[in-house]
Coordinates of C-alpha atoms in Angstrom, one line a residue:
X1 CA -0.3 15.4 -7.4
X2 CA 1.2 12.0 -6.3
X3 CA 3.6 10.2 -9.0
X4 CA 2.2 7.4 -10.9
X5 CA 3.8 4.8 -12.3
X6 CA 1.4 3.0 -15.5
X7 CA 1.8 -0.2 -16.6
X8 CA 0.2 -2.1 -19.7
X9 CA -2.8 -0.5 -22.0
X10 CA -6.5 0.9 -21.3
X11 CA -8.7 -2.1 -22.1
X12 CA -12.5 -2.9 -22.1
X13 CA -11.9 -3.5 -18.6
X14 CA -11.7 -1.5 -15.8
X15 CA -8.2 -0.1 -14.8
X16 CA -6.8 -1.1 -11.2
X17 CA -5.0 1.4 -8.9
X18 CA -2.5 0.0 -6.3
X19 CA -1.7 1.8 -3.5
X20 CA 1.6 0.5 -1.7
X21 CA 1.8 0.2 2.3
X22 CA 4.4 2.2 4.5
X23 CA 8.3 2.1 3.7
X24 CA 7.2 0.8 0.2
X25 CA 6.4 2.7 -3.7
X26 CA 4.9 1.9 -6.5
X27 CA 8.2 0.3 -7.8
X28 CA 7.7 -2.0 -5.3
X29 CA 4.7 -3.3 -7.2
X30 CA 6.0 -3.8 -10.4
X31 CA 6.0 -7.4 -10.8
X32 CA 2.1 -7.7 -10.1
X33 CA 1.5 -4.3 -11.8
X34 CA 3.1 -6.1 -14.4
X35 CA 1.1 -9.6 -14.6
X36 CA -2.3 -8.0 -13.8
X37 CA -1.9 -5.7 -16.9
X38 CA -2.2 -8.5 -19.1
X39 CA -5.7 -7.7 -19.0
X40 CA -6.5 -4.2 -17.8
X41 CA -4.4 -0.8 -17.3
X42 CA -2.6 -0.7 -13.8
X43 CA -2.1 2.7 -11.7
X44 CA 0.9 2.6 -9.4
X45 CA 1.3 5.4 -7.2
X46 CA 3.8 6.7 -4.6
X47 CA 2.2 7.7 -1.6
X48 CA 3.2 11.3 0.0
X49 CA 6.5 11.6 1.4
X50 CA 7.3 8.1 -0.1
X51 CA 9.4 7.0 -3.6
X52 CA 9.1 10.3 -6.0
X53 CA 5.6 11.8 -4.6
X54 CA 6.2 15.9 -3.2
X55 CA 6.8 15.6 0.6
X56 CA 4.2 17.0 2.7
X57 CA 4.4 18.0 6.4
X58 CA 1.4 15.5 7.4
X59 CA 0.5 11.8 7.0
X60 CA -2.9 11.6 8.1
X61 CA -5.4 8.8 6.0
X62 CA -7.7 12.0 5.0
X63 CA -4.6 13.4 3.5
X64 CA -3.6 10.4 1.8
X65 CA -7.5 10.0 0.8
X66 CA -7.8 12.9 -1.0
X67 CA -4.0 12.6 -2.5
X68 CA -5.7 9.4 -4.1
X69 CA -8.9 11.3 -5.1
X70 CA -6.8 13.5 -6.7
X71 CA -4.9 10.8 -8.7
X72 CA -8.0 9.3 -9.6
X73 CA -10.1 12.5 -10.3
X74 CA -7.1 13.1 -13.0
X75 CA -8.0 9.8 -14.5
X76 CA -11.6 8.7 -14.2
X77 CA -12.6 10.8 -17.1
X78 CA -10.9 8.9 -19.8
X79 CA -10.5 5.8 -17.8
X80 CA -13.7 5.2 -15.9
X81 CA -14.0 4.2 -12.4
X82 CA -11.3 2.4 -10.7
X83 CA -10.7 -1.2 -8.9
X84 CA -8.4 -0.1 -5.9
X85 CA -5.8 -2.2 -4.1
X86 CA -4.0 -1.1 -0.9
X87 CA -1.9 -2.8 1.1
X88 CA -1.4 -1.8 4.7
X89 CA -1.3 2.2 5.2
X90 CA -2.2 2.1 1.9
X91 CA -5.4 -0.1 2.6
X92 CA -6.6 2.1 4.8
X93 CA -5.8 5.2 2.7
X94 CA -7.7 3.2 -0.1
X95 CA -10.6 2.5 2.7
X96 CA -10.9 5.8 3.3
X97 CA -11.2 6.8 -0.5
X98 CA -13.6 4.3 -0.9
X99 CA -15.9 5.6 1.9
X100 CA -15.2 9.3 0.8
X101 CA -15.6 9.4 -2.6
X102 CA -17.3 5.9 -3.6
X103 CA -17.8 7.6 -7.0
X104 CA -14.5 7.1 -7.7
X105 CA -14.3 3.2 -7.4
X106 CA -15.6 0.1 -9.4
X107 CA -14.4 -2.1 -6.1
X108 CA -11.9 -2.4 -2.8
X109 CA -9.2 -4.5 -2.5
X110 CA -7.5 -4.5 1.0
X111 CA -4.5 -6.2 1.8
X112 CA -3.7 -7.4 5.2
X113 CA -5.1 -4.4 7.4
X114 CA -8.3 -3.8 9.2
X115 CA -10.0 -0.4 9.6
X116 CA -8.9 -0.4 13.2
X117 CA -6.5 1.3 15.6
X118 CA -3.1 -0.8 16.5
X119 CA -0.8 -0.7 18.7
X120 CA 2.6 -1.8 16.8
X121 CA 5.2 1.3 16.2
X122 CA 7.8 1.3 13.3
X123 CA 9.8 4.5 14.7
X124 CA 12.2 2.1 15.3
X125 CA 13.0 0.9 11.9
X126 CA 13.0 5.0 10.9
X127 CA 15.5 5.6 13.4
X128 CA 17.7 2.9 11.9
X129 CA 17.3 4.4 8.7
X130 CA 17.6 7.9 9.7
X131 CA 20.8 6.7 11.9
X132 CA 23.0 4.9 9.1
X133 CA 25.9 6.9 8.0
X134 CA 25.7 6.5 4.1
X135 CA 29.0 8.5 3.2
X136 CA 31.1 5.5 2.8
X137 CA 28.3 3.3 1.1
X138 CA 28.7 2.6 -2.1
X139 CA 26.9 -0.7 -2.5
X140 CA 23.1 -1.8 -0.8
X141 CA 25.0 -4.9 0.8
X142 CA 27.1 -2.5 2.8
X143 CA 24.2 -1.1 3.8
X144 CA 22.0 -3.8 4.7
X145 CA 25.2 -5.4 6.2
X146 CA 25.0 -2.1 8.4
X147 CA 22.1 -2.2 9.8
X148 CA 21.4 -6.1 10.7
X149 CA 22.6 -4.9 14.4
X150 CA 19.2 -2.8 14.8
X151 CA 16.7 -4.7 12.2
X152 CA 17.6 -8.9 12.3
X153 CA 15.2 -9.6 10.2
X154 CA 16.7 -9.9 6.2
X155 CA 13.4 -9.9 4.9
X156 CA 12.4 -6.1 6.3
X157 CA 16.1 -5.1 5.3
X158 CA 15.3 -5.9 1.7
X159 CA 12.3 -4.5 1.7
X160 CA 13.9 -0.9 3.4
X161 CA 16.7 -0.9 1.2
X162 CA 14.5 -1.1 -1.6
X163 CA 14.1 3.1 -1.1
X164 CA 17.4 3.7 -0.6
X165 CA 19.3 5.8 -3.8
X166 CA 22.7 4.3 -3.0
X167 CA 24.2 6.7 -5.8
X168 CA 22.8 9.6 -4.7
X169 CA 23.1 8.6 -0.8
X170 CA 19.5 9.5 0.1
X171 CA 16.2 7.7 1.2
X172 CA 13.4 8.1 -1.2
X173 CA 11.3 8.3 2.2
X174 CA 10.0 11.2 4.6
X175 CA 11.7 10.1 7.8
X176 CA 10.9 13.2 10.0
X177 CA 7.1 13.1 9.1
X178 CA 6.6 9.3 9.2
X179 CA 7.9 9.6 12.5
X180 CA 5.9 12.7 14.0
X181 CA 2.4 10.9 12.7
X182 CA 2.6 7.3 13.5
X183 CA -0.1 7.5 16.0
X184 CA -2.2 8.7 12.9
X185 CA -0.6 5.7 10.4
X186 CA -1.1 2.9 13.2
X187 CA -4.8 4.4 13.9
X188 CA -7.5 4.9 11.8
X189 CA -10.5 8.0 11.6
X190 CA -13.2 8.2 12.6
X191 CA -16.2 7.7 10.2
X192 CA -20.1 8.1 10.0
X193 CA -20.7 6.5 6.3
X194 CA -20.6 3.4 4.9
X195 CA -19.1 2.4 1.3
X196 CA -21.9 -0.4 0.1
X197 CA -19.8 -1.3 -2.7
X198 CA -18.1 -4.5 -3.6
X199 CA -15.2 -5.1 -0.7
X200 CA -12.6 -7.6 -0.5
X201 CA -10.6 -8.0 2.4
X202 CA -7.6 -10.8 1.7
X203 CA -4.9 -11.4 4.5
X204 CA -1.8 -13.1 5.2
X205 CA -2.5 -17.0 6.8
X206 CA 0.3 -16.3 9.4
X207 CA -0.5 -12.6 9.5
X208 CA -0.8 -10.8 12.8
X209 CA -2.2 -7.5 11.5
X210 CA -5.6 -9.0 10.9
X211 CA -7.9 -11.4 12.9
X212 CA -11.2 -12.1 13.3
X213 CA -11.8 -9.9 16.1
X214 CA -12.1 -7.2 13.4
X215 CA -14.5 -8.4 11.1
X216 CA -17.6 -6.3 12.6
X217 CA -15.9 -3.0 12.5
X218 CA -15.2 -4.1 9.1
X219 CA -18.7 -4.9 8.6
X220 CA -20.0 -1.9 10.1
X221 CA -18.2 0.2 7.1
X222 CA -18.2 -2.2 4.7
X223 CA -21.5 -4.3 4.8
X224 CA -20.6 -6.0 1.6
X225 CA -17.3 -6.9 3.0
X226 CA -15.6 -10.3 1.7
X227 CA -13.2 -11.9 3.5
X228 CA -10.1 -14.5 2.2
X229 CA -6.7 -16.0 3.2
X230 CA -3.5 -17.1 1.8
X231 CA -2.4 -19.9 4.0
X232 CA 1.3 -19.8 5.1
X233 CA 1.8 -16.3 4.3
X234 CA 2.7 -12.8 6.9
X235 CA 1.9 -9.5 6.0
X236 CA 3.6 -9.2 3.1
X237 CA 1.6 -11.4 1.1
X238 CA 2.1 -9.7 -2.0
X239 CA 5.6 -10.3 -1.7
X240 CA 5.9 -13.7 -0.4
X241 CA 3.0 -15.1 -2.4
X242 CA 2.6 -13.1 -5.4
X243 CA 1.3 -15.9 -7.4
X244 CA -1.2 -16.9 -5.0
X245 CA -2.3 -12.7 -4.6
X246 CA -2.5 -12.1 -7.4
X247 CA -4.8 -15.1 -8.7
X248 CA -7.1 -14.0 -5.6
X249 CA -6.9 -10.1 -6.6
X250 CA -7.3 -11.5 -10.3
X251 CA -10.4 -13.5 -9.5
X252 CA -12.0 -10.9 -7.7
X253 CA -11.9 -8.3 -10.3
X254 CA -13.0 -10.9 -13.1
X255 CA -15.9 -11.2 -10.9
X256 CA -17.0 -7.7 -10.4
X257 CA -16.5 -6.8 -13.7
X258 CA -18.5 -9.9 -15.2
X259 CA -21.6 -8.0 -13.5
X260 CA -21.4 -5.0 -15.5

């Protein structure tokens, strides 16, 4: 089973699983896993052949599905059914889940990603990882100043270097897998069913990764799809408006759960 980080105590409410996006982990999360469990349990997992999750030799969204199914199978029974977040892979993963095993979910969060195929490869940040000598490392400044040749941008450095075990001079990530099933991570299955439950769908302002182009192939699995933005914000959103994500995510679930 996938490792899961818990943060905070089982209230009245329902508990929220987050499901981090490609590169990332559940550590990752910490600091909204933190602040949303001031009213509710909070799930963080490490997806397969990410942070401290087994390594598999596949990374295929019906994989990931059922590794979350899994996770949440474990813990439904004394927790009840699940809010889940997912941002990225992880949204679809999460999208997936929720058309799969709708049983398993109180309500969908998705973060910057649209059930749809793309055409953006990140083999090249994997080579750059894979290719960086870490015998003379000894500090994660020598390594991000190592490889601003082959990724310029600081931000996605950060965010990379956030897996790297400086000590122990390994990558908490799957290199050789990622790599072999990007076509499967950038695309997305193909499915006959519908998940009618409560959807949110919240993107990044500035983001690239969703547009409104997508919006019926959302609605075509998710007919109860809503759809929100936070203005001057990429695909990170999480990351470079947590305060703003998480007053959205926090609304939403306040919502749903003021139905039951």
């Amino acid at each position: 089973m996938l490792n899961y980080i818990t943060t905070g105590t089982p209230t009245d409410l329902p508990p929220l699983l987050i499901v981090h996006g490609l590169f990332g982990s559940a550590r990752n999360w910490g600091v909204i896993a933190k602040r949303l469990s001031d009213q509710r349990l909070v799930v963080s997992v490490d997806m397969r052949n990410h942070g401290e999750s087994p390594r598999f030799a596949t990374q295929s969204y019906p994989d990931m599905a059922g590794d979350l199914a899994d996770v949440l199978d474990h813990l439904t029974p004394t927790h009840g059914a699940f809010h889940v977040l997912g941002h990225s892979m992880g949204g679809k993963a999460a999208m997936l889940l929720a058309l799969t095993r709708p049983d398993l979910l109180k309500s969908l969060i998705v973060a910057d990603i649209s059930p749809v195929a793309y055409s953006h490869d990140n083999s090249h940040l994997i080579h750059a990882m894979r290719d960086l000598d870490l015998t003379d490392i000894e500090r994660r400044s020598e390594a991000d100043a190592a490889l601003k040749d082959k990724i310029p941008d600081a931000g996605v450095r950060a965010f990379l270097l956030q897996s790297l075990v400086v000590k122990e001079k390994k990558w908490l990530l799957n290199h050789d897998v990622l790599e072999a099933d990007m076509p499967k991570i950038v695309g997305f299955p193909e499915v006959a069913t519908q998940y009618d439950g409560p959807a949110f769908f919240v993107s990044g302002g500035e983001s690239t990764y969703v547009s409104r182009d997508h919006r019926d192939a959302t609605k075509a699995l998710f007919p109860n799809a809503k759809f929100a933005s936070i203005p001057g914000t990429g695909h990170w959103l999480h990351a470079e408006k947590p305060r703003e994500f998480e007053a959205a995510c926090r609304a939403w679930m306040d919502a749903i759960d003021a139905r039951s």
